[in-house]
CSV table of C-alpha atoms in Angstrom, one decimal:
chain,number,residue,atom,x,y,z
A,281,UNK,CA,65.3,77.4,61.2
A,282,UNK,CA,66.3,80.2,58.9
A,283,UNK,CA,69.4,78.3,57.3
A,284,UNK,CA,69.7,76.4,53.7
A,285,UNK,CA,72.0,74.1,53.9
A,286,UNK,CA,73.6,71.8,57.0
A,287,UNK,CA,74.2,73.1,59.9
A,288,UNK,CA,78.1,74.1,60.5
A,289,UNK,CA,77.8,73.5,64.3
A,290,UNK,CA,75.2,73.2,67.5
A,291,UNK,CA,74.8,69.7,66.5
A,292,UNK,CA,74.9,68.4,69.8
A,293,UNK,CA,73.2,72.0,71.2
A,294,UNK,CA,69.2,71.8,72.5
A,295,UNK,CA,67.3,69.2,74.0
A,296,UNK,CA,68.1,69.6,77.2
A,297,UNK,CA,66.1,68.1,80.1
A,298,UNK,CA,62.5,69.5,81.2
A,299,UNK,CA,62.2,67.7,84.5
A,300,UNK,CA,59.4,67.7,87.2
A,301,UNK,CA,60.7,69.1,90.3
A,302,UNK,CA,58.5,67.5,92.7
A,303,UNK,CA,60.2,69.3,95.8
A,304,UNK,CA,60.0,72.6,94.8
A,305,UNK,CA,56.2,72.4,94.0
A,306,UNK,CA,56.2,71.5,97.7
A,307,UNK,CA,58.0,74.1,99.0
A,308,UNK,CA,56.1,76.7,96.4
A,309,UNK,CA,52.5,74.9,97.2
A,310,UNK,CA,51.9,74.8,93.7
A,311,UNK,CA,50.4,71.5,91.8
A,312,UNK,CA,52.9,70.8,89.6
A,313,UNK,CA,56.4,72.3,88.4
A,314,UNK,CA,58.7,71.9,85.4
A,315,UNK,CA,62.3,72.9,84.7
A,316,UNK,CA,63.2,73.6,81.5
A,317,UNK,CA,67.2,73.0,82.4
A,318,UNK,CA,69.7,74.5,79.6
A,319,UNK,CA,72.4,75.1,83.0
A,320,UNK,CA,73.6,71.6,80.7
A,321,UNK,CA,73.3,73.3,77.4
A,322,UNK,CA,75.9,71.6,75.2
A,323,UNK,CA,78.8,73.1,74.6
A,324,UNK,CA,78.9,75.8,77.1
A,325,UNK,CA,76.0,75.7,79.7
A,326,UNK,CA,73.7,78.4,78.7
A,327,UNK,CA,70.9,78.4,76.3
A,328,UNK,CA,72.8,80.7,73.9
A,329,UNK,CA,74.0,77.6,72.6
A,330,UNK,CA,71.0,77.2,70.5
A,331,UNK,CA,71.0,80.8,68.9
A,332,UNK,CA,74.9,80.6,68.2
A,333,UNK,CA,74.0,77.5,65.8
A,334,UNK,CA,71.7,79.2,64.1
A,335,UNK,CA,73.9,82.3,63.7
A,336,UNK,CA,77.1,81.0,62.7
A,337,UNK,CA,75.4,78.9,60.2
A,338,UNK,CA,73.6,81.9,58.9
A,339,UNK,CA,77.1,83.8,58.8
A,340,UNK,CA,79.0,80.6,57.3
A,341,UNK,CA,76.5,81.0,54.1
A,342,UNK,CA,76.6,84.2,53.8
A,343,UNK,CA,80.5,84.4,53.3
A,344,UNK,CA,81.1,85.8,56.4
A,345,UNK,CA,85.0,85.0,58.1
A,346,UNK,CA,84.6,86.6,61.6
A,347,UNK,CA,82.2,86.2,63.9
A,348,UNK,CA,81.5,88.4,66.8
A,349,UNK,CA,79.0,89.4,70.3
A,350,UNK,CA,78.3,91.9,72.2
A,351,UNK,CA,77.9,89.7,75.4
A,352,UNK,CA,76.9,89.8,79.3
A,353,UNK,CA,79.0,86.6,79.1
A,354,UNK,CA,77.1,83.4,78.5
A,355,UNK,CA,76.9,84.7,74.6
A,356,UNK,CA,80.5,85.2,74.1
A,357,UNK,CA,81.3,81.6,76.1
A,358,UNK,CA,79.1,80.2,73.3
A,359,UNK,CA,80.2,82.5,70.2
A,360,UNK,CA,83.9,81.8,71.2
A,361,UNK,CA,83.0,77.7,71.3
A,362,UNK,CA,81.3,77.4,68.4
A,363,UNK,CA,83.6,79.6,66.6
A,364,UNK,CA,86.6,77.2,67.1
A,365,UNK,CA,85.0,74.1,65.0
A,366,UNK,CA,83.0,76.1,62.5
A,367,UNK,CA,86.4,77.6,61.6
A,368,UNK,CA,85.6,81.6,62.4
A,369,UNK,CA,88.1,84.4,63.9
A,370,UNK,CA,86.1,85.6,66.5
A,371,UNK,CA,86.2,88.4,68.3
A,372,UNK,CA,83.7,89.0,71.8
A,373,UNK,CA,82.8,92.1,73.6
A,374,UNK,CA,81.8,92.2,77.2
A,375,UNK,CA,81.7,95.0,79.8
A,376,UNK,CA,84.8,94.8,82.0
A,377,UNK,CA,83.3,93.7,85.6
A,378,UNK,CA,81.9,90.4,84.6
A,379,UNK,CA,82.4,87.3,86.6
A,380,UNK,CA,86.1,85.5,86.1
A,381,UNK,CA,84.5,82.2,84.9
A,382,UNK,CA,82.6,83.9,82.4
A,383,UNK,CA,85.6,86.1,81.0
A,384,UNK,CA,87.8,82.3,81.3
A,385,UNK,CA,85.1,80.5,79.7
A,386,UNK,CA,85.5,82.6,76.3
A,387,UNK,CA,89.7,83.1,76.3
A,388,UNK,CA,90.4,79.7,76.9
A,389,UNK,CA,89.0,79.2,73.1
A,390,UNK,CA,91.8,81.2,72.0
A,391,UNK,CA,89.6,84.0,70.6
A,392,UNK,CA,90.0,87.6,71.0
A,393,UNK,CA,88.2,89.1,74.3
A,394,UNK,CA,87.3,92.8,74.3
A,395,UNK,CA,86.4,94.0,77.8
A,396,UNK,CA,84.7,97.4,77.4
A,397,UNK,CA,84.8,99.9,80.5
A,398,UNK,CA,81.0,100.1,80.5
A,399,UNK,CA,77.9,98.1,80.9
A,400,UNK,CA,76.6,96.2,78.3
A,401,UNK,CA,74.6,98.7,76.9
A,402,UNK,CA,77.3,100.8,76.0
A,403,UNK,CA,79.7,97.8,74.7
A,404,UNK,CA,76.0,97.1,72.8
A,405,UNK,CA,76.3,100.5,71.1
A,406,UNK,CA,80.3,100.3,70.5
A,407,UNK,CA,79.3,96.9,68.5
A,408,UNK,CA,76.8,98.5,66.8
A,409,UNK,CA,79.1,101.0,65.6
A,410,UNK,CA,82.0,98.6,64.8
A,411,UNK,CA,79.5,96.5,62.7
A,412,UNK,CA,78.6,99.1,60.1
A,413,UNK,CA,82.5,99.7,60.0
A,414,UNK,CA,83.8,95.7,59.8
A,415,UNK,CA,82.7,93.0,57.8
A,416,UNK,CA,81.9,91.1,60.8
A,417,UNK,CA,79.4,88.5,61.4
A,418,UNK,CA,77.7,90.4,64.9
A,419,UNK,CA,75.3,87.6,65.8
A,420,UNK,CA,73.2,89.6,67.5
A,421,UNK,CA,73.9,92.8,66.1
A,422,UNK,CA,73.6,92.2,62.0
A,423,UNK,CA,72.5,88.7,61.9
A,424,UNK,CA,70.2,88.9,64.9
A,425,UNK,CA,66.7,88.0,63.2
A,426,UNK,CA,68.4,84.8,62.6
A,427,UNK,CA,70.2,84.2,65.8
A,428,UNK,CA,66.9,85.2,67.7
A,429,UNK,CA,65.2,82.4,65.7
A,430,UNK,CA,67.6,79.4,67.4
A,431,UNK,CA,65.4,80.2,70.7
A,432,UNK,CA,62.4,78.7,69.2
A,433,UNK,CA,63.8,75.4,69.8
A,434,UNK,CA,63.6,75.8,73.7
A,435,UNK,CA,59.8,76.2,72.9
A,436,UNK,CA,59.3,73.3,70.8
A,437,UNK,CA,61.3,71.1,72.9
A,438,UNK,CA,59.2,72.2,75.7
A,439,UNK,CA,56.3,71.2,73.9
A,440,UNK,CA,57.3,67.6,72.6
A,441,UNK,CA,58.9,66.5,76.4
A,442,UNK,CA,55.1,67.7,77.9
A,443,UNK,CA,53.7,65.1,75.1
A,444,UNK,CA,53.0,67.6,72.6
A,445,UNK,CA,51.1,70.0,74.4
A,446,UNK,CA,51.9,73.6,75.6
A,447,UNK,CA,52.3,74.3,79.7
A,448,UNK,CA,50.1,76.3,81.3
A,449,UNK,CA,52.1,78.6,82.6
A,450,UNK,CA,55.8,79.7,81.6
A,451,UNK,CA,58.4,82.0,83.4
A,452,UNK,CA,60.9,83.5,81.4
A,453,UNK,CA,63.6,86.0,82.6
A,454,UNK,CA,64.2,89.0,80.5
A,455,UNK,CA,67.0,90.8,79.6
A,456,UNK,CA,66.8,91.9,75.9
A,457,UNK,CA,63.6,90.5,75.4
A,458,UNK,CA,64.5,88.3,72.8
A,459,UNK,CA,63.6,84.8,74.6
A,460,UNK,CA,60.3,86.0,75.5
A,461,UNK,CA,59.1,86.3,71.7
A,462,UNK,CA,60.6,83.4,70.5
A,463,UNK,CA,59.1,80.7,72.4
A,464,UNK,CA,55.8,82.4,72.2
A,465,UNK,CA,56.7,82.0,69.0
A,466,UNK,CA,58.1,78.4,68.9
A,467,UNK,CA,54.8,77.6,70.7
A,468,UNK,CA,52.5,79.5,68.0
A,469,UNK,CA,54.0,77.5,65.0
A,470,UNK,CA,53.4,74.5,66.9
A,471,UNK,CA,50.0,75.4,67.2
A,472,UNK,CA,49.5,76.4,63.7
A,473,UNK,CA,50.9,73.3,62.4
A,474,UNK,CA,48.4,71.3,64.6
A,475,UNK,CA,51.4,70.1,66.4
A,476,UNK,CA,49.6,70.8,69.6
A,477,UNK,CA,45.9,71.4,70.0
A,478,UNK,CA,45.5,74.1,72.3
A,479,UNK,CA,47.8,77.3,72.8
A,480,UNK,CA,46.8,79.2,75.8
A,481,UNK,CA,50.0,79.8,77.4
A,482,UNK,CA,50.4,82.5,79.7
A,483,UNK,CA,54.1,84.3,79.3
A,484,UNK,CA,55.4,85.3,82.9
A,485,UNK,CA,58.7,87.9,82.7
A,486,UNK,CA,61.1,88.1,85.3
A,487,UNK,CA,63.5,90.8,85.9
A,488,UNK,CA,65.9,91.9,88.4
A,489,UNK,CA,65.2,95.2,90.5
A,490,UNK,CA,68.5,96.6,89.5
A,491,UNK,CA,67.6,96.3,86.5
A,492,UNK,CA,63.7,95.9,85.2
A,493,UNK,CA,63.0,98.2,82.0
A,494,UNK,CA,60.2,95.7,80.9
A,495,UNK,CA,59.1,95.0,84.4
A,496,UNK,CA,58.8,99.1,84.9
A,497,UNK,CA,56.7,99.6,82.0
A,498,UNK,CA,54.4,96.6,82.3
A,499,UNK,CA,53.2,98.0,86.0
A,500,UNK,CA,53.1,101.5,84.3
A,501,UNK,CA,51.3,100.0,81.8
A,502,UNK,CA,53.3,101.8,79.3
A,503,UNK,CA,54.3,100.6,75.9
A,504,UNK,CA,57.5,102.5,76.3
A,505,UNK,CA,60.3,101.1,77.8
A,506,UNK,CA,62.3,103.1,79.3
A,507,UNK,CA,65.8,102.5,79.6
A,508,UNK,CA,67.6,102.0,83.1
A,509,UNK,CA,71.2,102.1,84.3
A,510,UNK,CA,71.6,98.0,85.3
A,511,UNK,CA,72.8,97.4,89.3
A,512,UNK,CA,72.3,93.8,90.1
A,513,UNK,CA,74.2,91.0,91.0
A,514,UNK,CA,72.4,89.2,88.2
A,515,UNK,CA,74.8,90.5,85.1
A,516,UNK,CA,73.7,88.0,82.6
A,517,UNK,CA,70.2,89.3,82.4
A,518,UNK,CA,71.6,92.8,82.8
A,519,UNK,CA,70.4,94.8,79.7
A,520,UNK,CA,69.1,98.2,80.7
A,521,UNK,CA,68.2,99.0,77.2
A,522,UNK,CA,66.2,96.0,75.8
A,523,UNK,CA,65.9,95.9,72.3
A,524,UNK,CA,63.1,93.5,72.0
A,525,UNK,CA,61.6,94.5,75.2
A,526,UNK,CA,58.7,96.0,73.6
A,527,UNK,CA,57.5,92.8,72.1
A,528,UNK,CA,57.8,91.0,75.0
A,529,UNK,CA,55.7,93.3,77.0
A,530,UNK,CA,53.1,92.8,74.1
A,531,UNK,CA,53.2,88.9,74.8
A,532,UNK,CA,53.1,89.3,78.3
A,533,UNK,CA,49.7,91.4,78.0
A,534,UNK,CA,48.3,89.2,75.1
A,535,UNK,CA,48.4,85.7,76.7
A,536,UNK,CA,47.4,87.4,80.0
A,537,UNK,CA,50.8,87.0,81.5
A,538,UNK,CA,52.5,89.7,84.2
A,539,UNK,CA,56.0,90.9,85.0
A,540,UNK,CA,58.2,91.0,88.6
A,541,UNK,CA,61.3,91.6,90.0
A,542,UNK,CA,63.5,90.7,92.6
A,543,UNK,CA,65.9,91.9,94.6
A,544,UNK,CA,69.8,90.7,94.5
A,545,UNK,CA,69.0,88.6,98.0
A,546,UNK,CA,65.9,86.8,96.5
A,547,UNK,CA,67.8,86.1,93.5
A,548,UNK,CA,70.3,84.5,95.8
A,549,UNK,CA,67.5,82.7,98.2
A,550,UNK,CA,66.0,81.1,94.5
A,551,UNK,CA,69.2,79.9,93.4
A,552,UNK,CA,69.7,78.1,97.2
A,553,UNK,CA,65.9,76.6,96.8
A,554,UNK,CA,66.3,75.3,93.3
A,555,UNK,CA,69.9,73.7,94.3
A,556,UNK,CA,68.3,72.5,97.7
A,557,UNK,CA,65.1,71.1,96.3
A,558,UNK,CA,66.1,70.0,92.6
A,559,UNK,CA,69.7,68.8,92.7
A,560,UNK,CA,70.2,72.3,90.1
A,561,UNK,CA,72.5,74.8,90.4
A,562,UNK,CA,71.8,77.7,88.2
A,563,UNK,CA,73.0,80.9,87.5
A,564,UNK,CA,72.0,84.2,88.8
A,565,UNK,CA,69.5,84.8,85.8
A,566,UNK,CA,67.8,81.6,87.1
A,567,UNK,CA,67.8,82.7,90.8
A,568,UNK,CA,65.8,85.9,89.8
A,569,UNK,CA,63.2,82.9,87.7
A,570,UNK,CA,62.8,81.1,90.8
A,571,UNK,CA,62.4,84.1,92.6
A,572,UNK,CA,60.1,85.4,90.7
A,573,UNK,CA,57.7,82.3,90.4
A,574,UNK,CA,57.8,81.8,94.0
A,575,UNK,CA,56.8,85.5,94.5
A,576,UNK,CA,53.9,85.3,91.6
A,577,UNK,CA,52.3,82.4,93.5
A,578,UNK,CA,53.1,83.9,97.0
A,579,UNK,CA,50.6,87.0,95.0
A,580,UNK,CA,48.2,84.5,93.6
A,581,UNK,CA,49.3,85.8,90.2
A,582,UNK,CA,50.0,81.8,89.5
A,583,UNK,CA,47.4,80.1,90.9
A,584,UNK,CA,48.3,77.1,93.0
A,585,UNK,CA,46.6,74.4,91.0
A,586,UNK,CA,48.2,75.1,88.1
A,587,UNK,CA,51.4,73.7,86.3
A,588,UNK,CA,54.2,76.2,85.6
A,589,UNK,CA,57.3,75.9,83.5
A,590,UNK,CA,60.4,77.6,84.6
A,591,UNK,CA,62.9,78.8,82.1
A,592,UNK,CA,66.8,77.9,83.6
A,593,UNK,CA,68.5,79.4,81.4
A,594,UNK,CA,72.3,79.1,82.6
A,595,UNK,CA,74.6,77.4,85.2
A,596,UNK,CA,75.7,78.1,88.3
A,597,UNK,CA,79.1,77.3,87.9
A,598,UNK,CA,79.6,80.6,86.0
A,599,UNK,CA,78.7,82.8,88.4
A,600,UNK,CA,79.7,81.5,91.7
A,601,UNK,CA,80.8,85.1,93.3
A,602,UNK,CA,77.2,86.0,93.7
A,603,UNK,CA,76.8,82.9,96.3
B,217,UNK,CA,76.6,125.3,68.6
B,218,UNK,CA,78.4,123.7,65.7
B,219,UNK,CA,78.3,119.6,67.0
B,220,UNK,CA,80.0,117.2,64.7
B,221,UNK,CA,77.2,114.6,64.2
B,222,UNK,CA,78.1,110.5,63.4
B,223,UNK,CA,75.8,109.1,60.9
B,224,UNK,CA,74.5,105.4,60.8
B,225,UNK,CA,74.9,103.5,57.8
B,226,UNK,CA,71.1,103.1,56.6
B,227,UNK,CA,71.3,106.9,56.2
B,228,UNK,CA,74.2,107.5,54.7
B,229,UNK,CA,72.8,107.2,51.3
B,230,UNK,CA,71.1,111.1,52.9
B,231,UNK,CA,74.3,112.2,53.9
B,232,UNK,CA,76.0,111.5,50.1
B,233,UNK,CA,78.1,108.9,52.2
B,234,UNK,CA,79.6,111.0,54.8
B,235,UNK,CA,79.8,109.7,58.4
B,236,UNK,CA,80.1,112.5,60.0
B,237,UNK,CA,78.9,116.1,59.4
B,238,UNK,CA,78.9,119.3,61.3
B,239,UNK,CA,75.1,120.5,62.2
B,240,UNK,CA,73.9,123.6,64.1
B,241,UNK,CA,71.2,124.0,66.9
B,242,UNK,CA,71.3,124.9,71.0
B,243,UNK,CA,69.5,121.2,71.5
B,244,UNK,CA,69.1,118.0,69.7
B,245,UNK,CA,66.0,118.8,68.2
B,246,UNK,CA,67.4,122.1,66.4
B,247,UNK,CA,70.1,120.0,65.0
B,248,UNK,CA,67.8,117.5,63.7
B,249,UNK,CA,66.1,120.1,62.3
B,250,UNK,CA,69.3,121.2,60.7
B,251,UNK,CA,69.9,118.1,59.4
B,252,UNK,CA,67.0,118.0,57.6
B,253,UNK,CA,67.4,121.9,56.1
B,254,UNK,CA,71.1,120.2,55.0
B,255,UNK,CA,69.9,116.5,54.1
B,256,UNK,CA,66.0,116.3,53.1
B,257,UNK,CA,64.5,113.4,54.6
B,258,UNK,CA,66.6,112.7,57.4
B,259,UNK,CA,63.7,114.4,60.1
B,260,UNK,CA,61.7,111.4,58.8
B,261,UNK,CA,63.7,108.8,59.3
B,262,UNK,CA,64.9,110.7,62.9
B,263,UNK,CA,61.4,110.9,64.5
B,264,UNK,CA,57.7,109.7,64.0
B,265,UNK,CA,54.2,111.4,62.9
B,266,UNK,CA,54.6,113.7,66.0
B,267,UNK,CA,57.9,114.7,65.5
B,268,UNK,CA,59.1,112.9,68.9
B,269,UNK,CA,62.6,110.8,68.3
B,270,UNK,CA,61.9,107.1,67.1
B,271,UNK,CA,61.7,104.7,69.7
B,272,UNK,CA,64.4,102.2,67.8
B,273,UNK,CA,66.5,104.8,67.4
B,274,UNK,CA,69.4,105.3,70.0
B,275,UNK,CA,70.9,109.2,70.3
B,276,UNK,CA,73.9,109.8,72.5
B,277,UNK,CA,75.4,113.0,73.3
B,278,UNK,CA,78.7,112.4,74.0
B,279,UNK,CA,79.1,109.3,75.7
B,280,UNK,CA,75.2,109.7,77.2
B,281,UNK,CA,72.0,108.3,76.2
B,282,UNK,CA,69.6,111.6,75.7
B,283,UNK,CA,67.1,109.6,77.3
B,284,UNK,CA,69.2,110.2,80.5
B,285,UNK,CA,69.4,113.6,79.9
B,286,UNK,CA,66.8,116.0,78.5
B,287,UNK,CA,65.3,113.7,75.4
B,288,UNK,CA,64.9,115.7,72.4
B,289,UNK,CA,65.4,118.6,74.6
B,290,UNK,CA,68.6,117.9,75.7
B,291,UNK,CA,71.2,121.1,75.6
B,292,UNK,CA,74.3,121.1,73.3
B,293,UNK,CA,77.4,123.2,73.7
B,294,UNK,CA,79.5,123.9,70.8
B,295,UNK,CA,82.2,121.0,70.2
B,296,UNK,CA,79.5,118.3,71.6
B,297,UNK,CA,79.6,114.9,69.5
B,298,UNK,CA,75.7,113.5,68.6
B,299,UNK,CA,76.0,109.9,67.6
B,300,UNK,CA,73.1,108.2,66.1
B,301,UNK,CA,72.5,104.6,66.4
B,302,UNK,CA,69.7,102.4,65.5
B,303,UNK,CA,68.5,99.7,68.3
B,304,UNK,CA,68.9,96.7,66.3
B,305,UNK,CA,65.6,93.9,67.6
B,306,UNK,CA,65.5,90.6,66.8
B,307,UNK,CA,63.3,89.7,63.8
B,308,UNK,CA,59.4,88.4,63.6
């Protein structure tokens, strides 16, 4: 990780279960599945967890004092936690029409909520904007190439709980882009290392229809994403303007990879069969993974005697409106 | 069309630090065109080898993302606020 000295916080964040989930390769006729479950992230139940410990780190040695997101939520839970016992004012920006247990899971830390009339695009741009006016700590704004680099871990770990080798198959849901690169990443330094022998992983994205930029361009096959106006029930993948979506694409070509969507009722139907077959209740974002590996078997995109990995990403308990 | 245009901070070192100035053109690319009469080298930094806006770069007329409107094309009225800012990605 990019950081000099000892960590000021994620201590306890990362290595989070990968499970086999026995059931649902039953019910998707596929040979063998894998959850890669950060809905138990520690602190706040999200895998942002592990970029915030990178970032506030980062921000502690560069003298920063305030810390601050622009957030579809899971981010500014994990921004505001962290930010309490690295000793940060901290201020969070989310659009307005979240869910309430995302909005409660950042104010009870006492921070300072912003909810922007807008989608996350635009409170994106406002933080943008604010950043080159504040001498704030944006974590994914100005210290971004060092936040991004916290999502690494969720590759490495992935690697060391399958006994040091990378899966077969991995499906990843999009909203910036961001996750994408950096296991592919996490993955390719294990490889160069000699950590694992083999890396031939193919990189699956999964969007929702309401909003699927990266998923538009990769059946385009375009190298330009163009941005969309977000409408889905899935809020925390919600980015219609992705900055790292490009790259993601890129990976998704290179390893031989593809990109779906879903619609808001399959999202919904994937977070039922995880819960009903795994004993998991994830998040939205999750429901559109599930949905989105069942549908790139049901195409024989995935073929059935393979292994896939699916990338849970968030719990369920934050956004139970949507069920 | 006089539109007051918001500069980013990587180029206000072009602007001799001023966030904001006034440019002229019907559509964004006659103003960026302006800018670059008034500021040499901002056209560069604005769009690529072809002259088409760079792909990092966010413009917004108003409160709108050009891309949802007409692009580079996109028609200005006098009073109209252009705000420039950069997509920031995450890193290699």
């Amino acid at each position: 990780m990019p950081i000099d000295g000892e960590p000021v916080c994620g201590h306890t964040s990362g290595f989070t279960p990968l499970v086999e989930a026995k059931n649902l390769a039953e019910a998707l006729r596929i040979k063998k599945c894998y959850i890669k479950d950060d809905s138990v992230n520690h602190p706040t139940l999200s895998f942002k967890d592990r970029v915030v410990a990178v970032a506030l780190s980062k921000a502690k040695e560069f003298g920063f004092k305030t810390v601050a997101c622009a957030s579809t939520g899971n981010l500014a839970n994990s921004v505001a936690a962290h930010s309490r016992y690295s000793g940060f004012d901290c201020y969070v920006f989310v659009p307005y029409d979240l869910e309430t247990s995302k909005i409660l899971s950042s104010l009870i830390y006492g921070v300072n909520l912003v909810a922007v009339e807008g989608n996350y695009d635009e409170v994106n741009r406002l933080c943008a904007e604010i950043a080159m006016n504040f001498p704030w700590a944006f974590v994914n704004v100005n210290i971004r190439p060092y936040y991004a680099e916290g999502s690494k871990t969720y590759g490495f770990e992935i690697a060391e709980q399958l006994g040091f080798r990378a899966p077969k198959n991995i499906v990843i849901p999009a909203a910036s882009g961001s996750l994408v690169t950096k296991i592919y990443k996490g993955l390719m330094e294990f490889y160069q290392l000699g950590l694992i022998s083999e890396f031939k992983t193919k990189f699956f994205i999964a969007q929702a229809q309401g909003c699927a930029p990266i998923v538009n361009a990769f059946k385009e096959n375009s190298s330009i994403i163009k941005p969309v106006k977000p409408k889905t029930i899935a809020k925390s993948i919600a980015i219609g303007n992705p900055a790292d979506g490009v790259y993601a694409l890129e990976i998704v070509k290179k390893t031989g990879g593809y990109a779906e969507a879903v619609t808001d009722e399959e999202i919904i139907e994937g977070i039922k069969l995880l819960a009903e077959t795994k004993g998991i209740f994830t998040e939205t974002a999750g429901g559109v993974t599930v949905a989105v590996t069942k549908k790139l078997i049901e195409k024989g995109i995935i073929p059935r005697e393979e292994e896939v990995v699916i990338s849970i990403t968030g719990n369920g308990l934050k956004t139970q409106e949507a069920v | 069309m006089r539109v007051k245009v918001r500069i980013p901070t990587p180029l206000l070192s072009l602007t001799g630090g001023k966030k904001e100035v006034i440019a002229e053109g019907a559509t964004l690319k006659e103003v960026i065109e302006d800018l670059e009469r008034q500021f040499p080298g901002m056209k560069e930094r604005l769009c690529d080898e072809e002259g088409n806006l760079r792909r990092f770069i966010n413009f917004f007329v108003n409160d709108e993302d050009v891309r949802f409107l007409e692009g580079e094309n996109t028609p200005l009225k006098e009073g109209d606020i252009v705000s420039i800012v950069p997509a920031i990605a995450g890193g290699s």
